[in-house]
Amino acid sequence: AGVLRDQPGGSEIIRDFGGMFTQLVQNFSSKNNGYRPIRLVVYRDGVSEGQFQQVIDSEIMQLRRACMRIDPSFRPFITFVS
């Protein structure tokens, strides 16, 4: 599954990453009898070495906040691959 959003040029941090994630979890859940994923694998490319840690920190925080909004007990394992 995938979600597309417009992104301003030159911006390395994905805008509304948490919103896109929430939409994907809702789609997953509706097709899997209400179950949510227990593991997330995020494939990330296009980030310069100098901004990599800042981008990852921001996007992990967005994912964790989205999980809390979905359900405070929803805490999947998150793996970033670059």
mmCIF file with all atom_site columns, C-alpha atoms in Angstrom:
data_model
loop_
_atom_site.group_PDB
_atom_site.id
_atom_site.type_symbol
_atom_site.label_atom_id
_atom_site.label_alt_id
_atom_site.label_comp_id
_atom_site.label_asym_id
_atom_site.label_entity_id
_atom_site.label_seq_id
_atom_site.pdbx_PDB_ins_code
_atom_site.Cartn_x
_atom_site.Cartn_y
_atom_site.Cartn_z
_atom_site.occupancy
_atom_site.B_iso_or_equiv
_atom_site.pdbx_formal_charge
_atom_site.auth_seq_id
_atom_site.auth_comp_id
_atom_site.auth_asym_id
_atom_site.auth_atom_id
_atom_site.pdbx_PDB_model_num
ATOM 1  C CA . ALA A 1 1  ? 0.000   0.000  0.000  1.00 0.00 ? 1  ALA A CA 1
ATOM 2  C CA . GLY A 1 2  ? 1.118   3.549  -0.454 1.00 0.00 ? 2  GLY A CA 1
ATOM 3  C CA . VAL A 1 3  ? 0.112   7.139  0.162  1.00 0.00 ? 3  VAL A CA 1
ATOM 4  C CA . LEU A 1 4  ? 1.119   10.203 -1.838 1.00 0.00 ? 4  LEU A CA 1
ATOM 5  C CA . ARG A 1 5  ? 1.318   13.815 -0.704 1.00 0.00 ? 5  ARG A CA 1
ATOM 6  C CA . ASP A 1 6  ? 2.821   16.957 -2.229 1.00 0.00 ? 6  ASP A CA 1
ATOM 7  C CA . GLN A 1 7  ? 6.173   17.880 -0.740 1.00 0.00 ? 7  GLN A CA 1
ATOM 8  C CA . PRO A 1 8  ? 7.973   21.208 -1.144 1.00 0.00 ? 8  PRO A CA 1
ATOM 9  C CA . GLY A 1 9  ? 11.201  20.935 -3.132 1.00 0.00 ? 9  GLY A CA 1
ATOM 10 C CA . GLY A 1 10 ? 14.401  20.740 -1.116 1.00 0.00 ? 10 GLY A CA 1
ATOM 11 C CA . SER A 1 11 ? 12.685  19.484 2.017  1.00 0.00 ? 11 SER A CA 1
ATOM 12 C CA . GLU A 1 12 ? 14.172  16.258 3.350  1.00 0.00 ? 12 GLU A CA 1
ATOM 13 C CA . ILE A 1 13 ? 11.778  15.690 6.260  1.00 0.00 ? 13 ILE A CA 1
ATOM 14 C CA . ILE A 1 14 ? 8.525   14.168 5.026  1.00 0.00 ? 14 ILE A CA 1
ATOM 15 C CA . ARG A 1 15 ? 5.668   16.540 5.777  1.00 0.00 ? 15 ARG A CA 1
ATOM 16 C CA . ASP A 1 16 ? 2.624   14.868 7.409  1.00 0.00 ? 16 ASP A CA 1
ATOM 17 C CA . PHE A 1 17 ? 4.447   11.554 7.770  1.00 0.00 ? 17 PHE A CA 1
ATOM 18 C CA . GLY A 1 18 ? 2.288   10.770 10.813 1.00 0.00 ? 18 GLY A CA 1
ATOM 19 C CA . GLY A 1 19 ? -0.923  11.487 8.893  1.00 0.00 ? 19 GLY A CA 1
ATOM 20 C CA . MET A 1 20 ? 0.132   9.222  6.039  1.00 0.00 ? 20 MET A CA 1
ATOM 21 C CA . PHE A 1 21 ? 1.066   6.505  8.514  1.00 0.00 ? 21 PHE A CA 1
ATOM 22 C CA . THR A 1 22 ? -2.305  6.788  10.264 1.00 0.00 ? 22 THR A CA 1
ATOM 23 C CA . GLN A 1 23 ? -4.092  6.362  6.938  1.00 0.00 ? 23 GLN A CA 1
ATOM 24 C CA . LEU A 1 24 ? -2.012  3.271  6.108  1.00 0.00 ? 24 LEU A CA 1
ATOM 25 C CA . VAL A 1 25 ? -2.675  1.693  9.519  1.00 0.00 ? 25 VAL A CA 1
ATOM 26 C CA . GLN A 1 26 ? -6.416  2.288  9.114  1.00 0.00 ? 26 GLN A CA 1
ATOM 27 C CA . ASN A 1 27 ? -6.328  0.646  5.670  1.00 0.00 ? 27 ASN A CA 1
ATOM 28 C CA . PHE A 1 28 ? -4.313  -2.295 7.027  1.00 0.00 ? 28 PHE A CA 1
ATOM 29 C CA . SER A 1 29 ? -6.637  -2.714 9.986  1.00 0.00 ? 29 SER A CA 1
ATOM 30 C CA . SER A 1 30 ? -9.802  -2.641 7.866  1.00 0.00 ? 30 SER A CA 1
ATOM 31 C CA . LYS A 1 31 ? -8.418  -5.431 5.659  1.00 0.00 ? 31 LYS A CA 1
ATOM 32 C CA . ASN A 1 32 ? -7.112  -7.560 8.549  1.00 0.00 ? 32 ASN A CA 1
ATOM 33 C CA . ASN A 1 33 ? -10.103 -7.971 10.880 1.00 0.00 ? 33 ASN A CA 1
ATOM 34 C CA . GLY A 1 34 ? -9.163  -4.949 12.991 1.00 0.00 ? 34 GLY A CA 1
ATOM 35 C CA . TYR A 1 35 ? -5.594  -6.090 13.635 1.00 0.00 ? 35 TYR A CA 1
ATOM 36 C CA . ARG A 1 36 ? -2.789  -3.548 13.426 1.00 0.00 ? 36 ARG A CA 1
ATOM 37 C CA . PRO A 1 37 ? 0.770   -4.251 12.295 1.00 0.00 ? 37 PRO A CA 1
ATOM 38 C CA . ILE A 1 38 ? 3.225   -5.230 15.009 1.00 0.00 ? 38 ILE A CA 1
ATOM 39 C CA . ARG A 1 39 ? 6.309   -4.309 12.941 1.00 0.00 ? 39 ARG A CA 1
ATOM 40 C CA . LEU A 1 40 ? 6.966   -1.337 10.661 1.00 0.00 ? 40 LEU A CA 1
ATOM 41 C CA . VAL A 1 41 ? 9.762   -1.210 8.128  1.00 0.00 ? 41 VAL A CA 1
ATOM 42 C CA . VAL A 1 42 ? 10.397  2.214  6.614  1.00 0.00 ? 42 VAL A CA 1
ATOM 43 C CA . TYR A 1 43 ? 12.602  2.366  3.514  1.00 0.00 ? 43 TYR A CA 1
ATOM 44 C CA . ARG A 1 44 ? 14.072  5.856  3.371  1.00 0.00 ? 44 ARG A CA 1
ATOM 45 C CA . ASP A 1 45 ? 16.175  7.319  0.587  1.00 0.00 ? 45 ASP A CA 1
ATOM 46 C CA . GLY A 1 46 ? 17.163  10.752 -0.606 1.00 0.00 ? 46 GLY A CA 1
ATOM 47 C CA . VAL A 1 47 ? 18.483  12.116 2.689  1.00 0.00 ? 47 VAL A CA 1
ATOM 48 C CA . SER A 1 48 ? 21.932  13.698 2.849  1.00 0.00 ? 48 SER A CA 1
ATOM 49 C CA . GLU A 1 49 ? 24.350  12.378 5.461  1.00 0.00 ? 49 GLU A CA 1
ATOM 50 C CA . GLY A 1 50 ? 24.398  15.747 7.199  1.00 0.00 ? 50 GLY A CA 1
ATOM 51 C CA . GLN A 1 51 ? 20.648  15.708 7.808  1.00 0.00 ? 51 GLN A CA 1
ATOM 52 C CA . PHE A 1 52 ? 20.067  11.985 8.195  1.00 0.00 ? 52 PHE A CA 1
ATOM 53 C CA . GLN A 1 53 ? 19.868  11.891 12.018 1.00 0.00 ? 53 GLN A CA 1
ATOM 54 C CA . GLN A 1 54 ? 17.596  14.959 12.150 1.00 0.00 ? 54 GLN A CA 1
ATOM 55 C CA . VAL A 1 55 ? 15.251  13.444 9.545  1.00 0.00 ? 55 VAL A CA 1
ATOM 56 C CA . ILE A 1 56 ? 15.113  10.045 11.243 1.00 0.00 ? 56 ILE A CA 1
ATOM 57 C CA . ASP A 1 57 ? 14.516  11.590 14.690 1.00 0.00 ? 57 ASP A CA 1
ATOM 58 C CA . SER A 1 58 ? 11.679  13.724 13.317 1.00 0.00 ? 58 SER A CA 1
ATOM 59 C CA . GLU A 1 59 ? 10.025  10.919 11.401 1.00 0.00 ? 59 GLU A CA 1
ATOM 60 C CA . ILE A 1 60 ? 10.257  8.406  14.249 1.00 0.00 ? 60 ILE A CA 1
ATOM 61 C CA . MET A 1 61 ? 8.658   10.996 16.548 1.00 0.00 ? 61 MET A CA 1
ATOM 62 C CA . GLN A 1 62 ? 5.861   11.518 14.003 1.00 0.00 ? 62 GLN A CA 1
ATOM 63 C CA . LEU A 1 63 ? 5.271   7.754  13.835 1.00 0.00 ? 63 LEU A CA 1
ATOM 64 C CA . ARG A 1 64 ? 5.201   7.374  17.614 1.00 0.00 ? 64 ARG A CA 1
ATOM 65 C CA . ARG A 1 65 ? 2.773   10.279 18.025 1.00 0.00 ? 65 ARG A CA 1
ATOM 66 C CA . ALA A 1 66 ? 0.522   8.810  15.338 1.00 0.00 ? 66 ALA A CA 1
ATOM 67 C CA . CYS A 1 67 ? 0.558   5.451  17.151 1.00 0.00 ? 67 CYS A CA 1
ATOM 68 C CA . MET A 1 68 ? -0.488  7.161  20.394 1.00 0.00 ? 68 MET A CA 1
ATOM 69 C CA . ARG A 1 69 ? -3.354  8.942  18.608 1.00 0.00 ? 69 ARG A CA 1
ATOM 70 C CA . ILE A 1 70 ? -4.546  5.661  17.112 1.00 0.00 ? 70 ILE A CA 1
ATOM 71 C CA . ASP A 1 71 ? -4.395  3.885  20.486 1.00 0.00 ? 71 ASP A CA 1
ATOM 72 C CA . PRO A 1 72 ? -2.083  4.531  23.454 1.00 0.00 ? 72 PRO A CA 1
ATOM 73 C CA . SER A 1 73 ? -1.303  0.800  23.614 1.00 0.00 ? 73 SER A CA 1
ATOM 74 C CA . PHE A 1 74 ? -0.278  0.632  19.913 1.00 0.00 ? 74 PHE A CA 1
ATOM 75 C CA . ARG A 1 75 ? 3.527   0.363  19.969 1.00 0.00 ? 75 ARG A CA 1
ATOM 76 C CA . PRO A 1 76 ? 4.858   -1.482 16.940 1.00 0.00 ? 76 PRO A CA 1
ATOM 77 C CA . PHE A 1 77 ? 8.552   -2.192 16.415 1.00 0.00 ? 77 PHE A CA 1
ATOM 78 C CA . ILE A 1 78 ? 9.964   0.397  13.985 1.00 0.00 ? 78 ILE A CA 1
ATOM 79 C CA . THR A 1 79 ? 12.901  -0.272 11.650 1.00 0.00 ? 79 THR A CA 1
ATOM 80 C CA . PHE A 1 80 ? 14.330  2.398  9.317  1.00 0.00 ? 80 PHE A CA 1
ATOM 81 C CA . VAL A 1 81 ? 16.342  1.223  6.306  1.00 0.00 ? 81 VAL A CA 1
ATOM 82 C CA . SER A 1 82 ? 18.302  3.738  4.257  1.00 0.00 ? 82 SER A CA 1
#
